[in-house]
Tab-separated table of C-alpha atoms and ligand atoms in Angstrom:
chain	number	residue	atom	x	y	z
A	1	UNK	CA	66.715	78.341	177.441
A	2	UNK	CA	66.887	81.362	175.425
A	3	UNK	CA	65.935	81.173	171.928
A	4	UNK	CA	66.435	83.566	169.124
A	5	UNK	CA	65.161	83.389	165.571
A	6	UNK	CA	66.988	86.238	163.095
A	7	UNK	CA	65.781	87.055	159.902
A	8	UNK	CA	66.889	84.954	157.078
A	9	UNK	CA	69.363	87.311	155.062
A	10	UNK	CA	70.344	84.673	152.136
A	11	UNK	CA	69.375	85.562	148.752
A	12	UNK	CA	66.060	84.493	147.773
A	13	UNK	CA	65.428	83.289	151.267
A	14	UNK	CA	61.842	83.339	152.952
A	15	UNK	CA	61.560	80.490	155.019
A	16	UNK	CA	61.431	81.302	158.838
A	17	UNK	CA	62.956	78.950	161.050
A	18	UNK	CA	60.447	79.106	164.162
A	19	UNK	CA	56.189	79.757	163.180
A	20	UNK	CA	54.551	81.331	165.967
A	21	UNK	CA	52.638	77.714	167.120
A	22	UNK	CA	56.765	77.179	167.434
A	23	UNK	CA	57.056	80.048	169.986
A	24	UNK	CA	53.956	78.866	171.748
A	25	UNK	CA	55.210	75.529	172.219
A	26	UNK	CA	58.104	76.765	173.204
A	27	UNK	CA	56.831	79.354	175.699
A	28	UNK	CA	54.849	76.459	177.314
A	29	UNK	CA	58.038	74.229	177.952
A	30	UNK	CA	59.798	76.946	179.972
A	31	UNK	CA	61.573	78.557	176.980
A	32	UNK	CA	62.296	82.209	175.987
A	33	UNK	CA	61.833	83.378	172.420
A	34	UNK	CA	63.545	86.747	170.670
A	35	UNK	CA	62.667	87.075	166.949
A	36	UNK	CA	63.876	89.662	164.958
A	37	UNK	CA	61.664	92.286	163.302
A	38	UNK	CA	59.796	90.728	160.090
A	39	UNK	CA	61.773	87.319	160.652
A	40	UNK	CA	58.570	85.429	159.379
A	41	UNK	CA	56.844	88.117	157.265
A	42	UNK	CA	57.632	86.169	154.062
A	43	UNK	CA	56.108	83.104	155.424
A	44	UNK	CA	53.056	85.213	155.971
A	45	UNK	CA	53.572	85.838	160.272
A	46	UNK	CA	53.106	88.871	161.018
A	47	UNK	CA	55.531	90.495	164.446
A	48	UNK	CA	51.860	90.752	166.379
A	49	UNK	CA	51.451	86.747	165.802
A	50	UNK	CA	54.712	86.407	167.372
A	51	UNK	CA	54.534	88.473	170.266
A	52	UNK	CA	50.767	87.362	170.592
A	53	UNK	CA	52.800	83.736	170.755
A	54	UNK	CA	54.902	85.010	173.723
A	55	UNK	CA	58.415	85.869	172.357
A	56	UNK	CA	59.453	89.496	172.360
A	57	UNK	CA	60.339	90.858	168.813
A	58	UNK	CA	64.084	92.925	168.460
A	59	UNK	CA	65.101	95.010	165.708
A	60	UNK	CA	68.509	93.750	164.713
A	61	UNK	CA	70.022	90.479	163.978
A	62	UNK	CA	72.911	91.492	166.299
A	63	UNK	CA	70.616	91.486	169.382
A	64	UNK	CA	69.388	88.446	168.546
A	65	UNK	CA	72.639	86.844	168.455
A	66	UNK	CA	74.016	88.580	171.694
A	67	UNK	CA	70.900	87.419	173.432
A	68	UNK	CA	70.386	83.732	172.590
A	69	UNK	CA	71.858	80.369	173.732
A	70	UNK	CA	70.479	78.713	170.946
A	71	UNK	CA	70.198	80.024	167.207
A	72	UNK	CA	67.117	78.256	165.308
A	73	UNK	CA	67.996	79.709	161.410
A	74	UNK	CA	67.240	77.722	158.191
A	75	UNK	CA	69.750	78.823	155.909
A	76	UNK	CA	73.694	78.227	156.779
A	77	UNK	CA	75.319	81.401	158.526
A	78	UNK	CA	76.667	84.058	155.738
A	79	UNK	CA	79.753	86.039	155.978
A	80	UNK	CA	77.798	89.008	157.457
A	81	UNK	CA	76.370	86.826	160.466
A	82	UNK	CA	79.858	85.124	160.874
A	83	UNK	CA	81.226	87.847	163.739
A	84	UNK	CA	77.419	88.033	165.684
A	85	UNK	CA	78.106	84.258	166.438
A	86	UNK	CA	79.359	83.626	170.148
A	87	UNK	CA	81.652	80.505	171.614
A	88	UNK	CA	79.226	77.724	172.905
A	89	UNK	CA	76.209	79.186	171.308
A	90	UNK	CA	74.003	76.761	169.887
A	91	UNK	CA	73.252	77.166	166.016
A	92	UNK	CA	70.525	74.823	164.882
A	93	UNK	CA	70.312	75.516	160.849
A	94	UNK	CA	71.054	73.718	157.710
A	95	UNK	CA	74.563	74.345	157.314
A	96	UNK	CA	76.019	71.643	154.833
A	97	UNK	CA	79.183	72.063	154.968
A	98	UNK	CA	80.894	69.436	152.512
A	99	UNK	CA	80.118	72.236	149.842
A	100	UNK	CA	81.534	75.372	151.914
A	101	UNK	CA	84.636	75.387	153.373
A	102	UNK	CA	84.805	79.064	154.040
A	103	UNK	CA	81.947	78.611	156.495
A	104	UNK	CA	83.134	75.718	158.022
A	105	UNK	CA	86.178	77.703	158.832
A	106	UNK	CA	84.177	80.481	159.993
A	107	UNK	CA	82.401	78.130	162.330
A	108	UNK	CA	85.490	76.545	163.721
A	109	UNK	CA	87.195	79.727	164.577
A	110	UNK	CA	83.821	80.915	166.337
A	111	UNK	CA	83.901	78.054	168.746
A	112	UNK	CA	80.071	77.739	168.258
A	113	UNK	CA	78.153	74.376	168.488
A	114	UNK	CA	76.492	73.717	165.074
A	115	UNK	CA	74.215	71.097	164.853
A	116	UNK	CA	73.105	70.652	161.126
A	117	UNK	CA	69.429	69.595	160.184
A	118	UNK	CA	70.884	68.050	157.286
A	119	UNK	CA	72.823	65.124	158.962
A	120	UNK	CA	69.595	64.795	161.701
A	121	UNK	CA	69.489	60.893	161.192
A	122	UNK	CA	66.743	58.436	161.923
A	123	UNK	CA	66.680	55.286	160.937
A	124	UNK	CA	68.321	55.353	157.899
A	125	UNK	CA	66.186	58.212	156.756
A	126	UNK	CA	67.151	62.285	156.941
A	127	UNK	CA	63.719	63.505	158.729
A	128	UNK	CA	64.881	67.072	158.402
A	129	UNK	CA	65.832	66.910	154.479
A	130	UNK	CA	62.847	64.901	153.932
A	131	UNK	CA	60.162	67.749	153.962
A	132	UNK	CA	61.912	69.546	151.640
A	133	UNK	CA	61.901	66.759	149.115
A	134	UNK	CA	57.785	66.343	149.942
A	135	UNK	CA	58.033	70.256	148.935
A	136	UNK	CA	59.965	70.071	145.363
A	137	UNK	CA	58.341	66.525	144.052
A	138	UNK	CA	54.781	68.070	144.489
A	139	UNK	CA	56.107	71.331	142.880
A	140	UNK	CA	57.794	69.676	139.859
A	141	UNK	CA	54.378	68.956	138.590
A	142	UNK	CA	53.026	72.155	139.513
A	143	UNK	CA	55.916	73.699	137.431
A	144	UNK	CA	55.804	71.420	134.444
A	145	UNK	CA	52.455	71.362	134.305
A	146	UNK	CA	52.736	74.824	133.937
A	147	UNK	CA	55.807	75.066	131.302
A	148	UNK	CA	53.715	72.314	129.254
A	149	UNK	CA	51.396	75.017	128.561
A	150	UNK	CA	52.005	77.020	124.952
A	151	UNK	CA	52.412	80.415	125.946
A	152	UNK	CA	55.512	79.501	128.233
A	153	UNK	CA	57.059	77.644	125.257
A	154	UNK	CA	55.792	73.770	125.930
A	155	UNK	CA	54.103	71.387	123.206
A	156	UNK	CA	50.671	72.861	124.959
A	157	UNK	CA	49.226	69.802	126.294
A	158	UNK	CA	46.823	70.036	130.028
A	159	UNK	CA	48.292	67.153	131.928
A	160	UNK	CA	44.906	65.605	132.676
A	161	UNK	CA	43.291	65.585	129.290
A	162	UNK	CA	39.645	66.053	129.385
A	163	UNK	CA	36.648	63.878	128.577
A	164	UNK	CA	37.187	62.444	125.286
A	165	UNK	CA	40.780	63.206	124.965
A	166	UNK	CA	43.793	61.363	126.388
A	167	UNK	CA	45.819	63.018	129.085
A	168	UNK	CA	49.658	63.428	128.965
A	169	UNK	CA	52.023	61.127	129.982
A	170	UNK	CA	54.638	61.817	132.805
A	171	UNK	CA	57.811	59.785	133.754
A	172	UNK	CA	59.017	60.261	136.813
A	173	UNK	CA	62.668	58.767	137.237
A	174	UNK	CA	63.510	57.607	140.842
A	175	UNK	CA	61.181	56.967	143.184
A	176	UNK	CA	62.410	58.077	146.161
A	177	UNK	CA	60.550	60.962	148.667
A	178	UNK	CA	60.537	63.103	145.777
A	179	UNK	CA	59.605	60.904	143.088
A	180	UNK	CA	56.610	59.627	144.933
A	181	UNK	CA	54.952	63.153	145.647
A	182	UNK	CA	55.710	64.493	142.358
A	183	UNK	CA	54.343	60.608	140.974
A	184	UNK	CA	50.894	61.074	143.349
A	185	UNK	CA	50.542	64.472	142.212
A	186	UNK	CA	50.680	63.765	138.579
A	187	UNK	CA	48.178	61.144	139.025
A	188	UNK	CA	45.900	63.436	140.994
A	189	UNK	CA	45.414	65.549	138.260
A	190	UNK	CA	45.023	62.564	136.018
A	191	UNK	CA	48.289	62.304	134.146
A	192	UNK	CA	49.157	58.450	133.025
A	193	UNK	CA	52.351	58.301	134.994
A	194	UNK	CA	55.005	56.156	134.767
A	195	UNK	CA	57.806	55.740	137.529
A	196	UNK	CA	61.070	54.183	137.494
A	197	UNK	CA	63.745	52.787	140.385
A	198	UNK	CA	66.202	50.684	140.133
A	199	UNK	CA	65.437	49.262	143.608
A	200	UNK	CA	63.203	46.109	142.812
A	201	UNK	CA	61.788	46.255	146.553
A	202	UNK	CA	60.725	50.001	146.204
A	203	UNK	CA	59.014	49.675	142.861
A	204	UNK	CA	57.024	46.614	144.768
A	205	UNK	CA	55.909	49.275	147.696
A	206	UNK	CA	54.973	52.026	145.034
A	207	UNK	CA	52.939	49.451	143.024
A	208	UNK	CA	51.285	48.668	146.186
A	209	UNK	CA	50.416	52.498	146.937
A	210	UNK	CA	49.906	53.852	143.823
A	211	UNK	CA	46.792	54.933	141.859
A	212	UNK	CA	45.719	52.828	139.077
A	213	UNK	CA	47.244	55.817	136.592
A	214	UNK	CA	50.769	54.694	137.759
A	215	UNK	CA	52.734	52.200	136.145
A	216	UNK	CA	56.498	50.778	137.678
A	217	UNK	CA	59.254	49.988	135.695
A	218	UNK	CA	62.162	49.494	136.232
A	219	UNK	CA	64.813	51.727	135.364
A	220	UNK	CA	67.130	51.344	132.247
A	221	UNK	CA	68.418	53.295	129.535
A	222	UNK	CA	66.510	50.933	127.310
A	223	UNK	CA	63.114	51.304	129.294
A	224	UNK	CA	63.305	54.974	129.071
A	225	UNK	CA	64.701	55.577	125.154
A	226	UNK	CA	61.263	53.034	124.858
A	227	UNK	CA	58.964	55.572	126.771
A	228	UNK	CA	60.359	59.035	125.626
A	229	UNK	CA	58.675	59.402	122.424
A	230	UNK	CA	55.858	59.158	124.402
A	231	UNK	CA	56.755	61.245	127.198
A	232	UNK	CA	55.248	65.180	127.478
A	233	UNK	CA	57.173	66.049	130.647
A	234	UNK	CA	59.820	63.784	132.518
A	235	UNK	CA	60.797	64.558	136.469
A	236	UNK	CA	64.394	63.469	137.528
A	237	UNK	CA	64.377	62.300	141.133
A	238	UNK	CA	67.086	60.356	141.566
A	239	UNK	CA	70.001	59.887	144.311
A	240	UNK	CA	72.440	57.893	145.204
A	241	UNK	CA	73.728	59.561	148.321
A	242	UNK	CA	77.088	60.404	148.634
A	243	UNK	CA	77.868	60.234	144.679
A	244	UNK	CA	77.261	62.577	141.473
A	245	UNK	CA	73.581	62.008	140.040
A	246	UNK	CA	74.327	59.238	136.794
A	247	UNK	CA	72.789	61.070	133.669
A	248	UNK	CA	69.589	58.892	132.651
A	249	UNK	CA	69.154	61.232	129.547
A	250	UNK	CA	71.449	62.272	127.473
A	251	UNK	CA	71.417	64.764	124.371
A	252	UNK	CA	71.460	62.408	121.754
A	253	UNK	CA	67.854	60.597	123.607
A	254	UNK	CA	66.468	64.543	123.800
A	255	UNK	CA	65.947	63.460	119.921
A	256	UNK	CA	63.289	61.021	120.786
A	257	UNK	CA	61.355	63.304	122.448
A	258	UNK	CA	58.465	66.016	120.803
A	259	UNK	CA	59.182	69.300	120.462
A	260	UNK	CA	58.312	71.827	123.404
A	261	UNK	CA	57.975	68.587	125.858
A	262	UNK	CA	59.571	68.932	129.278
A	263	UNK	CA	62.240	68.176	131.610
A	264	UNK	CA	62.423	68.708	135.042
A	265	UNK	CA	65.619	68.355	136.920
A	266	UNK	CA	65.215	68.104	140.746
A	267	UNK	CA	68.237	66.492	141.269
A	268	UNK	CA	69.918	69.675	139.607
A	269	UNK	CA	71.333	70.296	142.924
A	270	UNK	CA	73.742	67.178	142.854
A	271	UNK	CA	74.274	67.698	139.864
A	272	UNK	CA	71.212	66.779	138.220
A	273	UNK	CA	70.051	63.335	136.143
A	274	UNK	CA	69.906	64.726	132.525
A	275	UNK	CA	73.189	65.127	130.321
A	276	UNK	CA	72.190	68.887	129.443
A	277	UNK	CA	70.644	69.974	133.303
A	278	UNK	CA	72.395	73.303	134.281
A	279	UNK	CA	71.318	75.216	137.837
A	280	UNK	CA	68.422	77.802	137.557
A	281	UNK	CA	67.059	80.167	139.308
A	282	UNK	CA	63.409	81.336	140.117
A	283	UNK	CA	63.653	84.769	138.490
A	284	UNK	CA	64.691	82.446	134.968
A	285	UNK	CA	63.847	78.672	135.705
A	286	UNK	CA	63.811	77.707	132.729
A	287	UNK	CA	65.745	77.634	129.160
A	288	UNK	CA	65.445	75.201	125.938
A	289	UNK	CA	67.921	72.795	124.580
A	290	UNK	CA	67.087	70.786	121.062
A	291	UNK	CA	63.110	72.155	121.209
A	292	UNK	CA	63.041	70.667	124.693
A	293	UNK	CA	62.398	72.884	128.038
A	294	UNK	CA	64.412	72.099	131.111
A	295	UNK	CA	63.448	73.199	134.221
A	296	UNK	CA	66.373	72.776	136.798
A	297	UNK	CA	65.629	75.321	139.590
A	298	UNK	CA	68.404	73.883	142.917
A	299	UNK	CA	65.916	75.875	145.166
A	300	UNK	CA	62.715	74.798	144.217
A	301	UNK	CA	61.044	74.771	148.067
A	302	UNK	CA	61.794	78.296	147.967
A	303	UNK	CA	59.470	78.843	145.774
A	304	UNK	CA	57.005	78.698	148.306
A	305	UNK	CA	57.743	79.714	151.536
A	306	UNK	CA	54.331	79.980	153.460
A	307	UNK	CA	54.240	75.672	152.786
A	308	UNK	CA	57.695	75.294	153.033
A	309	UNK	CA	58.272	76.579	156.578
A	310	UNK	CA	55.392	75.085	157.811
A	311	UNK	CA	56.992	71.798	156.054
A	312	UNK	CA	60.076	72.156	157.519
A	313	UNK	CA	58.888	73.449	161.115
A	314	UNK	CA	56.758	70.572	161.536
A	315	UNK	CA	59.809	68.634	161.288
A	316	UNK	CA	62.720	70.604	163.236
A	317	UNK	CA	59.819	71.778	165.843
A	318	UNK	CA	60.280	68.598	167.969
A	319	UNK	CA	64.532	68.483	167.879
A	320	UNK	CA	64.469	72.566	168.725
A	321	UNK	CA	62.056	71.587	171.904
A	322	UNK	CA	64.535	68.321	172.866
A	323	UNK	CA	67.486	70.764	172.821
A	324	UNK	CA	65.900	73.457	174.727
A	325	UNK	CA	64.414	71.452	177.490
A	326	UNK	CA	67.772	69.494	178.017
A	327	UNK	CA	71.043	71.091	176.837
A	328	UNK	CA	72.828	70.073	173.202
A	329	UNK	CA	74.412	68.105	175.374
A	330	UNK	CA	72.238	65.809	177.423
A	331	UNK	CA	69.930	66.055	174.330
A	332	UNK	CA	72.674	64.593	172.281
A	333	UNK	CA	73.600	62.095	174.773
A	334	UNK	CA	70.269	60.753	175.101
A	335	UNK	CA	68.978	60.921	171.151
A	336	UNK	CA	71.371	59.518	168.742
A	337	UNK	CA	69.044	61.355	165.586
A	338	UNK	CA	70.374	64.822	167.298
A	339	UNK	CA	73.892	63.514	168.045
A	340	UNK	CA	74.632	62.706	164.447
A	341	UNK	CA	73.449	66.411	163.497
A	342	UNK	CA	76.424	67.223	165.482
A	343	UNK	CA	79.054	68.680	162.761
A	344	UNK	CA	81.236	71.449	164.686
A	345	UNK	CA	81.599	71.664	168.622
A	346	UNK	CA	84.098	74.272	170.146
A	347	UNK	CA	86.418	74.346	167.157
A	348	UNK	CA	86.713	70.999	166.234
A	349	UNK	CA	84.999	68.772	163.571
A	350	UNK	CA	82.712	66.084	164.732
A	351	UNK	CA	80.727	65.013	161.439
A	352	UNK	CA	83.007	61.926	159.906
A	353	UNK	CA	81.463	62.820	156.128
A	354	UNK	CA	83.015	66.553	156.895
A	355	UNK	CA	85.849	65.504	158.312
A	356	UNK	CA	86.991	63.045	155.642
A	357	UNK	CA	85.715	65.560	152.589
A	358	UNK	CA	88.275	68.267	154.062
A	359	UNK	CA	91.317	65.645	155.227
A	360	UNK	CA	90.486	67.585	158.946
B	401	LIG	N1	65.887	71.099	143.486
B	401	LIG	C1	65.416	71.135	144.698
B	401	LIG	O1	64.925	72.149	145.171
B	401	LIG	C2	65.429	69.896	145.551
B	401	LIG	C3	64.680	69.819	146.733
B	401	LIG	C4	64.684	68.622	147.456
B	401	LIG	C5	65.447	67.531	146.994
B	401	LIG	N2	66.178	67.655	145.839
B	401	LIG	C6	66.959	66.538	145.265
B	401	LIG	O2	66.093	65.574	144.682
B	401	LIG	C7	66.802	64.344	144.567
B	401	LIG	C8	65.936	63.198	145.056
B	401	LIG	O3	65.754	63.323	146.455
B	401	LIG	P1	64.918	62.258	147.297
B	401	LIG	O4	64.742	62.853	148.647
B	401	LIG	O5	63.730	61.819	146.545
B	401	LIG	O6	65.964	61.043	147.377
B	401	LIG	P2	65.623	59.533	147.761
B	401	LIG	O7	66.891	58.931	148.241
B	401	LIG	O8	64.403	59.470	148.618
B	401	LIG	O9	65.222	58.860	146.355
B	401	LIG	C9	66.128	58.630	145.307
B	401	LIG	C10	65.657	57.416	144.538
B	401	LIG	O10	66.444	57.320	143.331
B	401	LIG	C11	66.545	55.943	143.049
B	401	LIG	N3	67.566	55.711	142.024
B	401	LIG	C12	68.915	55.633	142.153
B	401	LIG	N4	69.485	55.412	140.948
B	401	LIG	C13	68.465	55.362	140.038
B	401	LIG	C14	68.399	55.155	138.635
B	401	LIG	N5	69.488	54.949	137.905
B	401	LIG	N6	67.189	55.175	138.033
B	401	LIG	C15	66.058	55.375	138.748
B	401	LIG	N7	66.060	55.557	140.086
B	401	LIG	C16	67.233	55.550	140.718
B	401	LIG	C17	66.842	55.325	144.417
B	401	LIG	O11	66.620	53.931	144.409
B	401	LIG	C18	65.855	56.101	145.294
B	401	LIG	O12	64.613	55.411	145.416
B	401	LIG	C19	68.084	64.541	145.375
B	401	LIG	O13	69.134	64.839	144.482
B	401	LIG	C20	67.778	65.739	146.242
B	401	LIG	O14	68.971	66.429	146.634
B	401	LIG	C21	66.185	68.812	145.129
């Protein structure tokens, strides 16, 4: 199959959506690889580790497009890529649609097949979302960590203490993929962390994984007005798919908490978990409300693109080769994980959650 791999033209976007090992594994299986100039040189690959790799590099997006069979991106098509996509070409990107109906428009009227990596299902689980999550719940302490400190306007506290002085204390509500990372990483760097579900069953499994620096509870608005006085920087991790984020904190419990302590919202981008969360971006992540900071970046992964793509590659890597080697549509035939990424084949819906959300 032919394979192309433009560069990612969405604001703020760095990610690459094939690495060169990518290329290389998918030289060896038969496979044909265009990239376009400087796809990955955000992610830190150079065109020479490409072409080293074995695909051949092209200058424009458009030849990229005219080329391919199948489209690996990361980022959904924008309006400017809409007219380079062909009928029965292949497009294997996030997408998610449910929040853009322009582009699913776009992608109806092109006749393309787009297979999403965000409705990829396995089990129960979303193993092309869940990298991503990995990504933000280790960078929410990174970033709070950082905004406790009292030059960037937090109560200046260093998350692990030091000999002879008590570290600070981190609640992490929801304990999900992101909760756990951002959970292990506070207690790496010797925070006492607390961590809250409501799912009796998961707080058992994190009690059984956890470091001894990690207490479960389970989550209530009681338990947490109890811990906030207490609390120098509290993560918001929670989900309940399908449905707007509940707000765990509201304005009135921001009182209970000391001045220049910190929230982080990761769940800004449905909607986010605290009363006063509004979407920020990297160039200003954060802003104060009542004396408290909240951080409440939607992009956070983005942050980092060299880990990210290597994240997220690690994951799609394995679908990309299933769909080259066989088809979309053998490949979705024989995998049910791939089938339900299908979301738009030759003008038609195919996703039920899309289908419903737009009465198509
Ligand atoms: N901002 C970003 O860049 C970014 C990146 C990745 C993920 N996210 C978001 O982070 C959020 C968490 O993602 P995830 O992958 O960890 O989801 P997940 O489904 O793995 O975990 C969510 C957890 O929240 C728990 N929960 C539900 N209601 C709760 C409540 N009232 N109190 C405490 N816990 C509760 C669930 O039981 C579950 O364990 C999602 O909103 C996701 O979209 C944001």
């Amino acid at each position: 199959m032919i394979i192309g791999v433009p560069k990612e033209i969405k604001n703020n976007e760095n990610r690459v959506a094939l690495t060169p090992a990518g290329v290389q594994t998918m030289a060896k299986n038969g496979h044909t690889v265009y990239v376009e100039t400087n796809a990955g040189l955000n992610s830190g690959f150079s065109n020479e580790e490409y072409i080293q790799a074995g695909a051949s590099v092209l200058e424009t997006a458009k030849e990229v497009f005219d080329i391919a069979e199948m489209i690996m991106k990361v980022k959904e098509p924008i309006e400017q890529e809409y007219d380079l996509i062909r009928p029965n070409q292949l497009l294997f990107t996030y997408f998610h649609f449910a929040s853009n109906k322009p582009l699913l428009d776009a992608m109806i009227k092109s006749k393309a097949v787009c297979l999403a990596y965000e409705t990829v299902e396995t089990h129960n689980t979303l193993p092309l979302l869940i990298p991503m999550s990995e990504v933000a719940g280790r960078m929410s302490i990174q970033e709070g960590a950082k905004y406790l400190e009292k030059p960037k306007g937090g109560k200046g506290i260093l998350l692990g203490g030091v000999p002879g002085v008590k570290p600070a204390h981190v609640l992490v509500l929801g304990g999900g993929v992101v909760g756990t990372q951002a959970a292990l990483m506070a207690a790496g760097l010797g925070a006492h962390v607390t961590i809250m579900d409501i799912s009796l069953p998961r707080l058992r499994y994190l009690s059984e994984i956890m470091p001894a620096n990690v207490d479960t509870v389970m989550s209530s608005q009681y338990n947490i007005e109890q811990l906030l006085p207490h609390t120098d920087l509290v993560i918001g991790a929670v989900l309940i798919p399908g449905a707007k984020t509940p707000y765990l904190i509201n304005r009135e419990m921001l009182k209970r908490m000391q001045p220049g302590s910190v929230l982080v919202d990761v769940a800004i981008d449905q909607g986010g978990c605290f009363e006063t969360s509004q979407p920020t971006t990297h160039t200003k992540p954060v802003y104060e409300v009542d004396g408290i900071l909240h951080y409440c970046v939607a992009n956070i992964p983005g942050a980092v693109p060299c880990t990210s793509t290597l994240a997220l590659t690690n994951a799609t890597l394995p679908y990309a080769v299933k769909l080259a080697n066989l088809g979309w549509k053998k490949a979705c035939e024989k995998y049910d994980d791939l089938k339900k990424g299908l979301n738009v084949v030759d003008g038609k819906v195919v996703c039920p959650a899309v289908a419903e959300t737009f009465g198509l």
